[in-house]
Short mmCIF file of C-alpha atoms in Angstrom, two decimals:
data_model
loop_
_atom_site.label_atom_id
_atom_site.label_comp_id
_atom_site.label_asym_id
_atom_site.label_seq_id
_atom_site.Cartn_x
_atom_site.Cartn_y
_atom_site.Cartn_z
CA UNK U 110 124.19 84.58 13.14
CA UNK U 111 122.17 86.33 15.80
CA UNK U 112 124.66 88.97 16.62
CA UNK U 113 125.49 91.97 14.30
CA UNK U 114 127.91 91.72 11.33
CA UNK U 115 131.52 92.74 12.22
CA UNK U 116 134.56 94.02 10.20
CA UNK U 117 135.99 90.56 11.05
CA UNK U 118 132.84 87.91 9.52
CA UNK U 119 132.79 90.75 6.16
CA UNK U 120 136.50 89.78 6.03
CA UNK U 121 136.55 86.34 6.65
CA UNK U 122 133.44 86.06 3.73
CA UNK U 123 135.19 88.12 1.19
CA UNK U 124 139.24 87.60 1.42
CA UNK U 125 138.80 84.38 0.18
CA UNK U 126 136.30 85.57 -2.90
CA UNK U 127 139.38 88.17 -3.31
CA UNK U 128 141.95 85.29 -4.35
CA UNK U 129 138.84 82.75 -6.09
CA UNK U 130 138.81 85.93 -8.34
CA UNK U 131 142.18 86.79 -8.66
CA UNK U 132 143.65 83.47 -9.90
CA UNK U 133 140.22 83.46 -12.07
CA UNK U 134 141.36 86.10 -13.46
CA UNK U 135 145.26 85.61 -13.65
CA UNK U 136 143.97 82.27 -15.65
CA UNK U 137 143.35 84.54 -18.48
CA UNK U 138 146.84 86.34 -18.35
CA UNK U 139 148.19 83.17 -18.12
CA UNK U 140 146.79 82.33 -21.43
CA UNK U 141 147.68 85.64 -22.61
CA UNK U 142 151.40 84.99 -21.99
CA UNK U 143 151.39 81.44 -22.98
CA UNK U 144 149.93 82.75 -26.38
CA UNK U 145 152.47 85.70 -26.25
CA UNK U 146 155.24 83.65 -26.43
CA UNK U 147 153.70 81.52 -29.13
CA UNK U 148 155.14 82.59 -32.20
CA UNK U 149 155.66 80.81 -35.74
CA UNK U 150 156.54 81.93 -38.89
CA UNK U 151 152.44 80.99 -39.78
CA UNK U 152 151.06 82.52 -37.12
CA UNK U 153 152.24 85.81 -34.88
CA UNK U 154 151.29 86.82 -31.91
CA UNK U 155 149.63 89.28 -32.15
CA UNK U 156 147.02 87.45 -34.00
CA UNK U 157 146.81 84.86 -31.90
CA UNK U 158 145.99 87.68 -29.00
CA UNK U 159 143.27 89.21 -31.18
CA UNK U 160 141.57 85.88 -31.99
CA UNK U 161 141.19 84.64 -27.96
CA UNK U 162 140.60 88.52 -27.08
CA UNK U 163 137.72 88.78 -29.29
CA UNK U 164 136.24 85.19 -29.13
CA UNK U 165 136.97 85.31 -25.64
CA UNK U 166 134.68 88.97 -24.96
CA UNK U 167 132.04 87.50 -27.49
CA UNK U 168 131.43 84.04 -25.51
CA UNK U 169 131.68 86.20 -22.13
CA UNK U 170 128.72 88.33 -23.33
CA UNK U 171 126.94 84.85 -23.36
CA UNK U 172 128.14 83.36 -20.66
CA UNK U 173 128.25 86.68 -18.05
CA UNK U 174 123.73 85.05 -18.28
CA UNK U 175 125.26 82.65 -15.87
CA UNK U 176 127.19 84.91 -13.25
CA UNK U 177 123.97 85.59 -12.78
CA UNK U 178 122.99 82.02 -10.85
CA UNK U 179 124.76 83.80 -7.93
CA UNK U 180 122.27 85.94 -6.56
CA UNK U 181 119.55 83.85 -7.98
CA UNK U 182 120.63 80.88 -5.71
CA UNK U 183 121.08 83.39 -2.57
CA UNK U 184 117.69 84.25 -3.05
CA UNK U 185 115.70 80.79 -3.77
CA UNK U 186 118.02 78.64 -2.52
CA UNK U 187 115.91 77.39 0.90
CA UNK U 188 115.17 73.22 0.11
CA UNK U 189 116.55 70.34 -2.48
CA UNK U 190 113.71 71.72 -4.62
CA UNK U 191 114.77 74.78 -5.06
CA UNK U 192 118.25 74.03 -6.34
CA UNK U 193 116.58 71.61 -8.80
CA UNK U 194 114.37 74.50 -9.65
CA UNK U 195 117.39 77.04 -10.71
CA UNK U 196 119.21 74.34 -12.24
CA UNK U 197 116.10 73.89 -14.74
CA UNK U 198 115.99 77.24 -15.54
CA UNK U 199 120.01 77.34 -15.98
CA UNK U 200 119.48 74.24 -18.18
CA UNK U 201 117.62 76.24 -20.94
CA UNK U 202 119.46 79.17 -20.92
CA UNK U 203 122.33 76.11 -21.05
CA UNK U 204 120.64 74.99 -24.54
CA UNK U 205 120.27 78.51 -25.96
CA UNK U 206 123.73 79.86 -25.37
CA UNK U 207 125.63 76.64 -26.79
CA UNK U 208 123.91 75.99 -29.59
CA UNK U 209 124.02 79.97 -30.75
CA UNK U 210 127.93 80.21 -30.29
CA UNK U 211 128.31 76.99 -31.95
CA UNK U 212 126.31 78.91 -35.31
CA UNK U 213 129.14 81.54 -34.78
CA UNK U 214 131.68 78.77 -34.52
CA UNK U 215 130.57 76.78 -37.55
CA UNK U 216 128.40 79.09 -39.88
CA UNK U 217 129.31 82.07 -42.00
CA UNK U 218 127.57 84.46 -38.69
CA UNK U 219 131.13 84.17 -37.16
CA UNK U 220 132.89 86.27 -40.07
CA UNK U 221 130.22 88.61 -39.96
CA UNK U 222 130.64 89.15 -35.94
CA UNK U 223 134.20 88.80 -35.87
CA UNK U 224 134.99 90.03 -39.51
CA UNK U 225 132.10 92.91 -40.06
CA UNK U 226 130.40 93.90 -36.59
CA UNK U 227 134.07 93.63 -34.85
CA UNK U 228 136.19 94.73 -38.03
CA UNK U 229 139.11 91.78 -37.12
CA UNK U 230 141.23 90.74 -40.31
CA UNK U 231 140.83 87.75 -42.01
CA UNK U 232 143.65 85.81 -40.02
CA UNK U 233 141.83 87.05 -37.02
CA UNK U 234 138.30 85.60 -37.49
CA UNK U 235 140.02 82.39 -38.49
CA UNK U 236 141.43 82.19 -34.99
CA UNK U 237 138.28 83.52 -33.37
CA UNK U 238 135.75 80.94 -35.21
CA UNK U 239 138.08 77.78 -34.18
CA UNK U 240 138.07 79.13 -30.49
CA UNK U 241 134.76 79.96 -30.34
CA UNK U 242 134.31 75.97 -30.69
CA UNK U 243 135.74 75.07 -27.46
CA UNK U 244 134.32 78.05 -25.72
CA UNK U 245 130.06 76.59 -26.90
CA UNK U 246 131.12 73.98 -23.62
CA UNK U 247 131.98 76.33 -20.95
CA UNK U 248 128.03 77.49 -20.39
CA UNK U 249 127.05 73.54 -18.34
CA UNK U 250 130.30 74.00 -16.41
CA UNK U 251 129.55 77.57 -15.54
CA UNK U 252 126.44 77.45 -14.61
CA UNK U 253 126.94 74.07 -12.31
CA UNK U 254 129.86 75.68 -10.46
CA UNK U 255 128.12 78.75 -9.86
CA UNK U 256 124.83 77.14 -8.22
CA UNK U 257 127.66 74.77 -6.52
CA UNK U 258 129.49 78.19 -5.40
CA UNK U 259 126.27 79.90 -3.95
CA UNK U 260 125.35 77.31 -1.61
CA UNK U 261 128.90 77.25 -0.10
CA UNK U 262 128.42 80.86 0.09
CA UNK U 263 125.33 80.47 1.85
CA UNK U 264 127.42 78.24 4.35
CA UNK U 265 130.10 80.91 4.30
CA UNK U 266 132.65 78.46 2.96
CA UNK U 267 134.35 80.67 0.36
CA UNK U 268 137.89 79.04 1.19
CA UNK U 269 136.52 76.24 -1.00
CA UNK U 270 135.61 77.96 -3.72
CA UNK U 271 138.94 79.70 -3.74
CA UNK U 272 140.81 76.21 -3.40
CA UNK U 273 138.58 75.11 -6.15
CA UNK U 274 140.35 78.30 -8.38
CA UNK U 275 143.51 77.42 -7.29
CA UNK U 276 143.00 74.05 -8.62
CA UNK U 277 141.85 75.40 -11.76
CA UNK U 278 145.21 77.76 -12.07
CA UNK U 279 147.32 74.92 -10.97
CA UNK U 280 145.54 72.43 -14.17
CA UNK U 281 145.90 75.16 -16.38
CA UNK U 282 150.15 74.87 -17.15
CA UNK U 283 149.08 71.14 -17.86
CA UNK U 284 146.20 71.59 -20.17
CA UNK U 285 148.61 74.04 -22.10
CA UNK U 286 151.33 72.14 -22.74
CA UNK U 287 149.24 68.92 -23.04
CA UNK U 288 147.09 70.35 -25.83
CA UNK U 289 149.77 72.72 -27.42
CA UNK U 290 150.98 68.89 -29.36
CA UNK U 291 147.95 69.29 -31.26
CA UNK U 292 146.08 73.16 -31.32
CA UNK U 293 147.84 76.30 -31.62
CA UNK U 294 147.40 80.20 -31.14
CA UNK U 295 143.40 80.94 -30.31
CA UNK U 296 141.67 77.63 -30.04
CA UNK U 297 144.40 76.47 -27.59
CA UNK U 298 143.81 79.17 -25.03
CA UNK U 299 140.19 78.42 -25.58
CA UNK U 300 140.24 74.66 -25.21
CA UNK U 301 142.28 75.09 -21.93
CA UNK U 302 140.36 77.24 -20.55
CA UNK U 303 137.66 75.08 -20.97
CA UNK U 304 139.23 72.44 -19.80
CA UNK U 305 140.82 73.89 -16.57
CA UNK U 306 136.95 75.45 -15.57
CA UNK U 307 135.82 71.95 -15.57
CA UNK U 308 138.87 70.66 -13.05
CA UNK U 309 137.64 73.80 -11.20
CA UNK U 310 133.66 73.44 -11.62
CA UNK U 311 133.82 68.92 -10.44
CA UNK U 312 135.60 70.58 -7.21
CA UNK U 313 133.69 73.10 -6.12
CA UNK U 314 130.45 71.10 -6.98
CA UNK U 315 131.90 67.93 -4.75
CA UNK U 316 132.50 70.15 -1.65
CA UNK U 317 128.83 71.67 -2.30
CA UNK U 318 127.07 68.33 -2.31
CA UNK U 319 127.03 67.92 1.61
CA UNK U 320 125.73 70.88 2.45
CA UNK U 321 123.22 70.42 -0.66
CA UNK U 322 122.13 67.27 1.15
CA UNK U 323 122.07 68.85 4.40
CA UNK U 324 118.73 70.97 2.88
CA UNK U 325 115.39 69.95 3.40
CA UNK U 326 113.58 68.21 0.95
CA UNK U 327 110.68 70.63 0.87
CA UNK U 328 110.33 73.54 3.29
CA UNK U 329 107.44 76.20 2.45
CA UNK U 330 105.98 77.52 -0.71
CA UNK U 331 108.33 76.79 -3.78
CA UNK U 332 108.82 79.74 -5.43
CA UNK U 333 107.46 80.08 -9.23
CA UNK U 334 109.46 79.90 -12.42
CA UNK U 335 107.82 83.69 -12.54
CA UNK U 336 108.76 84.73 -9.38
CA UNK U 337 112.24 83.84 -9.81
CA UNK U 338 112.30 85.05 -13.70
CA UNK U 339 111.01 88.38 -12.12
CA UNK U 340 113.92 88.51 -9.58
CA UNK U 341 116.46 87.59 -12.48
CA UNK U 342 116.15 88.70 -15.71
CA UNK U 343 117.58 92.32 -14.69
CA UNK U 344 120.52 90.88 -13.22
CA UNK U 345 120.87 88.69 -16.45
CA UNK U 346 120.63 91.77 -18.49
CA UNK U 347 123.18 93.69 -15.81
CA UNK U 348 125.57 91.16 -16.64
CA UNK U 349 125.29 90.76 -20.14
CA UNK U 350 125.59 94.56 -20.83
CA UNK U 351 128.42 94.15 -18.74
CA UNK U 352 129.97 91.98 -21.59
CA UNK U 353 128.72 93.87 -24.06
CA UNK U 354 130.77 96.28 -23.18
CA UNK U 355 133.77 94.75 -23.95
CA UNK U 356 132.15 93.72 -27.45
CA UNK U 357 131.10 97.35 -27.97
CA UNK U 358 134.60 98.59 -27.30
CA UNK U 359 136.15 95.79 -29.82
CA UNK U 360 133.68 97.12 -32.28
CA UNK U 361 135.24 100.57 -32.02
CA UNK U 362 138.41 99.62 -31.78
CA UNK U 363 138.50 97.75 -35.17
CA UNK U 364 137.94 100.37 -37.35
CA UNK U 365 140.94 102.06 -35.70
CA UNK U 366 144.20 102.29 -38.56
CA UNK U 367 145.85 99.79 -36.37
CA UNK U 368 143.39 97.83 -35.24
CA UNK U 369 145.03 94.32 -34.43
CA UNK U 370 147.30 95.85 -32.58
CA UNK U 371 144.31 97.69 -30.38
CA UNK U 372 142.75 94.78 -29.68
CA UNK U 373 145.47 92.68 -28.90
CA UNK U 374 146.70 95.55 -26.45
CA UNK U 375 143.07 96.26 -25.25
CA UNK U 376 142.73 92.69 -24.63
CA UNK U 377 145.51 92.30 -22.66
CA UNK U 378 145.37 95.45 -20.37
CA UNK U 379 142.15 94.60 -20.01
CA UNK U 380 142.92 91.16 -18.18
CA UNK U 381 145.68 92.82 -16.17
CA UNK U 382 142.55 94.96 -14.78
CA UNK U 383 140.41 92.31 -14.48
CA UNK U 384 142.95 90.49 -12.64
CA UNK U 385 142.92 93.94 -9.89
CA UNK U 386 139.68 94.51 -10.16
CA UNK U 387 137.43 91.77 -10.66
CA UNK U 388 137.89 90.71 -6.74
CA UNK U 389 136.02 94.29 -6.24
CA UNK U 390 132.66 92.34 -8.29
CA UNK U 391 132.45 89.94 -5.19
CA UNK U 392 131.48 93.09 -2.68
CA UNK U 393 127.87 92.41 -4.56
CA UNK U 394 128.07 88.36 -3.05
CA UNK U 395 128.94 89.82 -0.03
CA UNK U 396 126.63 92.96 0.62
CA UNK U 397 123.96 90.26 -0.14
CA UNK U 398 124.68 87.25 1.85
CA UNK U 399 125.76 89.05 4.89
CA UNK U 400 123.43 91.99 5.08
CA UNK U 401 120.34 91.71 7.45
CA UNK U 402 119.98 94.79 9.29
CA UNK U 403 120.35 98.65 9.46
CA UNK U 404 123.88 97.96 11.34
CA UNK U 405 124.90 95.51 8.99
CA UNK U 406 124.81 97.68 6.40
CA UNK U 407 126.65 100.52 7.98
CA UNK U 408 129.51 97.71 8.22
CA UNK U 409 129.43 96.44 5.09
CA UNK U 410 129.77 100.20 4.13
CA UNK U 411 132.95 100.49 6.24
CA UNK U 412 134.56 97.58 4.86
CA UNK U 413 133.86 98.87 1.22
CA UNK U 414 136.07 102.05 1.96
CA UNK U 415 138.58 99.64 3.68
CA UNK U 416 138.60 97.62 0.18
CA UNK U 417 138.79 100.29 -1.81
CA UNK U 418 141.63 101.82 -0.40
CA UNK U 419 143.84 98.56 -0.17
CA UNK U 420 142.76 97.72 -3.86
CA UNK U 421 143.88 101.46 -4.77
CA UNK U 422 147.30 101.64 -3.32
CA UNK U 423 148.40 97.87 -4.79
CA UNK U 424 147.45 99.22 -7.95
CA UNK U 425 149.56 102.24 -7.66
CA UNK U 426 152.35 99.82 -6.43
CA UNK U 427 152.19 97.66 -9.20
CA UNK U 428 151.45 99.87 -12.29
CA UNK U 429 152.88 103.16 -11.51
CA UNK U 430 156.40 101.87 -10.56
CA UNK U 431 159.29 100.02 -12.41
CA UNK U 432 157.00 96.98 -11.52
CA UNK U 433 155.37 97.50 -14.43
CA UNK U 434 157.82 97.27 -17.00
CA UNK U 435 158.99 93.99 -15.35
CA UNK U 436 155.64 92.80 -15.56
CA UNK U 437 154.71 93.28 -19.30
CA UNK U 438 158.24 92.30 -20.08
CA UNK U 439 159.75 89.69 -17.80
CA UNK U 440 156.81 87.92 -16.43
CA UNK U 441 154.29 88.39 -19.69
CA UNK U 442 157.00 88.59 -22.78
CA UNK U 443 154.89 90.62 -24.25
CA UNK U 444 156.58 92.50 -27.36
CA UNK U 445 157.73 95.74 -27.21
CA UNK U 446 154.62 97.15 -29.60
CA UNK U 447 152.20 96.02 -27.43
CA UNK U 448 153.84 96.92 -24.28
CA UNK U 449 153.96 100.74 -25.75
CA UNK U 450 150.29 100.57 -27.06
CA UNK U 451 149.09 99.43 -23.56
CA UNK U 452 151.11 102.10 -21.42
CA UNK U 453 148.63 105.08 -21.54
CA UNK U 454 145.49 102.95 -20.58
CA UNK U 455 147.16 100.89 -17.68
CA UNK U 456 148.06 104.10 -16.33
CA UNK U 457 143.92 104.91 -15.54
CA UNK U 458 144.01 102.17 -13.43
CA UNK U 459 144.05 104.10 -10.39
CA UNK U 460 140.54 105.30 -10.76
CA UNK U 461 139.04 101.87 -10.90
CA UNK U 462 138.33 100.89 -8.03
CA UNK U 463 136.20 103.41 -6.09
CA UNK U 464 133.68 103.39 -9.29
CA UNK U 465 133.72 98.98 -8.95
CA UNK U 466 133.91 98.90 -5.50
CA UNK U 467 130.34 101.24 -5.25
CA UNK U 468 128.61 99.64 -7.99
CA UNK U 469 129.20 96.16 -6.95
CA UNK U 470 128.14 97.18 -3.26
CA UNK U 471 125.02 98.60 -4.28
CA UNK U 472 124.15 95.97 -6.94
CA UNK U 473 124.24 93.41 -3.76
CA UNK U 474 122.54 95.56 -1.58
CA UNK U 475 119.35 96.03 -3.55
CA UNK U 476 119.84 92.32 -4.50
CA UNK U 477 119.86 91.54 -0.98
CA UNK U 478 116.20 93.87 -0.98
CA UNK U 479 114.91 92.18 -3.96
CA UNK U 480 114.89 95.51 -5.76
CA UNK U 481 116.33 94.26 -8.87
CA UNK U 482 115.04 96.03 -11.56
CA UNK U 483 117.00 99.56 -11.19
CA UNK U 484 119.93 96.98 -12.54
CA UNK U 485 118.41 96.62 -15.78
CA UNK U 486 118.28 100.60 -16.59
CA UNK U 487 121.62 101.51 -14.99
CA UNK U 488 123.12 98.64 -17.60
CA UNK U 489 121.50 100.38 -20.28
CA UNK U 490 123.05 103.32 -18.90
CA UNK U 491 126.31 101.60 -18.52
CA UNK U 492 126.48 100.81 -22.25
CA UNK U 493 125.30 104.19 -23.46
CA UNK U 494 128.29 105.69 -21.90
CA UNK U 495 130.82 102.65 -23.52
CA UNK U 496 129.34 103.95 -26.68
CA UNK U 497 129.81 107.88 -26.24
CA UNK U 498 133.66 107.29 -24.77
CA UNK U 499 134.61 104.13 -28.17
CA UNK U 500 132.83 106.76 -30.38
CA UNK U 501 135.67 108.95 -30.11
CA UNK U 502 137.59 106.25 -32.89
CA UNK U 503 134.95 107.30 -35.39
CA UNK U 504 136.97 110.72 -35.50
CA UNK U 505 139.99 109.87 -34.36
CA UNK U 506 141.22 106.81 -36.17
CA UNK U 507 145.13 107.46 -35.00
CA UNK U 508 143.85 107.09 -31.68
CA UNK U 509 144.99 104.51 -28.93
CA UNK U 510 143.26 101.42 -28.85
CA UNK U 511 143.83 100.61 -24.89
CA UNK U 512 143.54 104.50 -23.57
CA UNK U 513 140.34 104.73 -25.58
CA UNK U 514 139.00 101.44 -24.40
CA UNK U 515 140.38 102.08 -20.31
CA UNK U 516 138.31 105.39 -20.14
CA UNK U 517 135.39 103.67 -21.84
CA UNK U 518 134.62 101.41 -18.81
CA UNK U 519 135.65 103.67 -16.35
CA UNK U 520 132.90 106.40 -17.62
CA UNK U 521 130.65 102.83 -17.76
CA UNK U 522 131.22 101.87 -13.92
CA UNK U 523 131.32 105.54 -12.91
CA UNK U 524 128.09 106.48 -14.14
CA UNK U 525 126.61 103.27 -13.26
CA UNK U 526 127.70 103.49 -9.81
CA UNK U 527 126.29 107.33 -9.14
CA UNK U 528 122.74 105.52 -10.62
CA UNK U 529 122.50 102.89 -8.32
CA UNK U 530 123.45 105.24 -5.46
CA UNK U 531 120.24 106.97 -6.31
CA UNK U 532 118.36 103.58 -6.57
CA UNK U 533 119.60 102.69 -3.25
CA UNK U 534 118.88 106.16 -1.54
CA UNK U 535 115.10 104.93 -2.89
CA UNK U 536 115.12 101.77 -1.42
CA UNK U 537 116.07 102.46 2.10
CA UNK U 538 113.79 105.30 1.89
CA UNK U 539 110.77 102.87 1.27
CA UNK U 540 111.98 100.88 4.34
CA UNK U 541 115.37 99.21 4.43
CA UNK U 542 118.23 98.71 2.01
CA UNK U 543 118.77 95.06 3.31
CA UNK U 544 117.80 91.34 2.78
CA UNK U 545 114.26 90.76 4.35
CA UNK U 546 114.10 89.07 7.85
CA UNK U 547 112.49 86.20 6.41
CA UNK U 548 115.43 85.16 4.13
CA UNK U 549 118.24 83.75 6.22
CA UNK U 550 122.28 84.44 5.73
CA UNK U 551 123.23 80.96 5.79
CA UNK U 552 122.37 77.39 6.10
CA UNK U 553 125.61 75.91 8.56
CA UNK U 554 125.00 74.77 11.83
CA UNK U 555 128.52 76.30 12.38
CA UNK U 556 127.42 79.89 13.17
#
């Protein structure tokens, strides 16, 4: 577009990203439940919980590589070639991560991730190795969708993307019940989940495909395996810090007295955030794709605070009010154990999302600028302060699994936000905290 970003276009780009993410997200909580109410006198719930939590957070530490392909493709994306050139590089990263979580899966290195590193009982690691099978196929699917879901982006299309979710959600009751005749506790989650990101990844890919073909064959210099590795590899290592975390904090949480029960209750308040906060991640899409000029950006900063105080008062609504108990209980069945271990970290909440809202802005803003490397030392950063906050189980082994892991991420997304704040301040110092002129916001002949 020609004319400067309004409140209205960094709406009509991101509302939709807010429900793709949200049902994304409430796919996992689905799970969680399903799982919750999957008791037998074999298997409890509890460890069924703890398997998918901690196969789940290992294979997302993997997998977050991918997440990745997002900015990558709003970068490079300008001709057929291009996209074939991403998709290479996606392919080998493809190769590496499913073949290494397929070791875990089927080699003795999964009881000494799950069983040593991660501290899970025996009955644990059994339900985290047979999971951890289905989850070596998500990487293809991931990694295809999210090329898929940049150029839509590019086209500002992200109702299809979050139609594509919805899909996904909708599959997911089937795929449970389906495969529940033949898997139970971990490695059904796992196998739906699998299953219901592929119903979601053909979709999104099919609605891609004509504006894929709309692209030139060629246009200009193709840029370099180098150039693009140079651009990427500190927003791979952003995001797989990012899922570090989680591993770190399942680390520290195992050597707890209790420590099923902390992971099972980490694991779950943890997707109950996720499923607030994890719409807040897609302010980095947006700051990049729609950011062009010094007005832009004072925009894009409006419509942060705008976010971040809608996302803050439906989080005290739904956590900090009787809501909450009907929630765990009612909607989740989760039993009463885990709904009391959980209590004291849902109630930090509140504070999450001016520290994701910031960092994700600023991550897509010095995307945007090509200024990606100040994301590999503020996720360094990120993880150092995981560490200091889970260290506190060391000495306190009575302590509470999901209050200790709650206040771990918010002192990582805190601290990594007030980083990249400096980083920015640099940037538009040196001329511009923006995408150059030369890289354009979309590819539609709609705007």
């Amino acid at each position: 577009m020609d004319r400067p970003l309004t409140l209205k276009d960094a709406a009509a780009f991101f509302v939709p990203l807010i429900f793709w993410a949200q049902m994304m997200m409430i796919t996992h909580s689905v799970i969680h439940a399903w799982l919750a109410r999957d008791a037998s006198p074999t298997l409890s719930p509890t460890v069924s919980l703890a398997g998918f939590t901690i196969a789940f957070s290992f294979n997302a530490l993997i997998s977050s590589a991918f997440r990745a392909f997002h900015p990558i493709s709003l970068n490079f994306i300008r001709d057929r070639r291009s996209v074939a050139r991403i998709v290479s590089l996606g392919g080998a990263m493809v190769m590496a991560g499913t073949g290494f979580i397929l070791l875990v899966a089927l080699t003795p290195l999964g009881d000494w991730i799950f069983g040593v590193l991660l501290s899970a009982s025996p009955a644990v690691v059994v339900q985290a190795r047979a999971a951890s099978l289905f989850f070596a196929w998500i990487f293809p699917l991931q990694m295809t969708r999210n090329v898929a879901a940049a150029i839509l982006m590019l086209n500002r299309r992200t109702i299809l993307m979050a139609s594509g979710t919805l899909l996904r959600l909708i599959s997911l009751g089937g795929w449970l019940a389906a495969l529940s005749l033949a898997l139970r506790g971990a490695p059904l989650g796992a196998a739906a989940l699998v299953l219901c990101v592929a119903v979601e990844a053909v979709f999104v890919i099919a609605f891609a495909l004509p504006f894929y073909r709309r692209l030139p064959a060629a246009e200009g210099e193709l840029a370099g395996f180098g150039e693009i590795w140079r651009f990427a590899w500190p927003v791979v290592f952003n995001s797989v810090l990012e899922n570090a975390m989680v591993v770190v904090i399942n680390a520290f949480l195992g050597r707890l007295a209790r420590p099923d029960e902390a992971l099972a209750a980490f694991g779950v308040a943890r997707g109950l955030l996720m499923v607030m906060m994890s719409p807040l991640r897609n302010l980095s899409q947006t700051a990049q794709a729609l950011t062009r000029s010094a007005e832009d950006l004072r925009t894009i900063k409006r419509f942060t605070w705008i976010v971040i105080a809608g996302f803050t008062l439906a989080t005290l609504l739904l956590f900090y009010t009787p809501l909450r108990g009907l929630l765990l209980d009612r909607v989740m069945g989760l039993p009463l154990v885990l709904r009391e271990e959980m209590t004291p970290g849902i109630l930090l909440f509140a504070l999450m999302p001016l520290a994701w809202s910031t960092a994700a802005l600023f991550r897509g803003l010095l995307a945007g600028a090509r200024r990606t490397r100040a994301l590999a030392g503020t996720g360094v950063v990120r993880l150092a302060a995981i560490t200091a906050v889970a260290g506190l189980t060391l000495i306190w082994p009575e302590a509470n699994g999901a209050l200790v892991g709650l206040l771990a991420l918010g002192a990582a997304f805190g601290s990594e936000a007030l980083l990249l704040a400096l980083a920015l301040r640099k940037v538009a110092g040196e001329g511009g905290a923006f995408a150059p002129a030369s890289v354009k916001p979309g590819l539609s002949d709609a705007d």
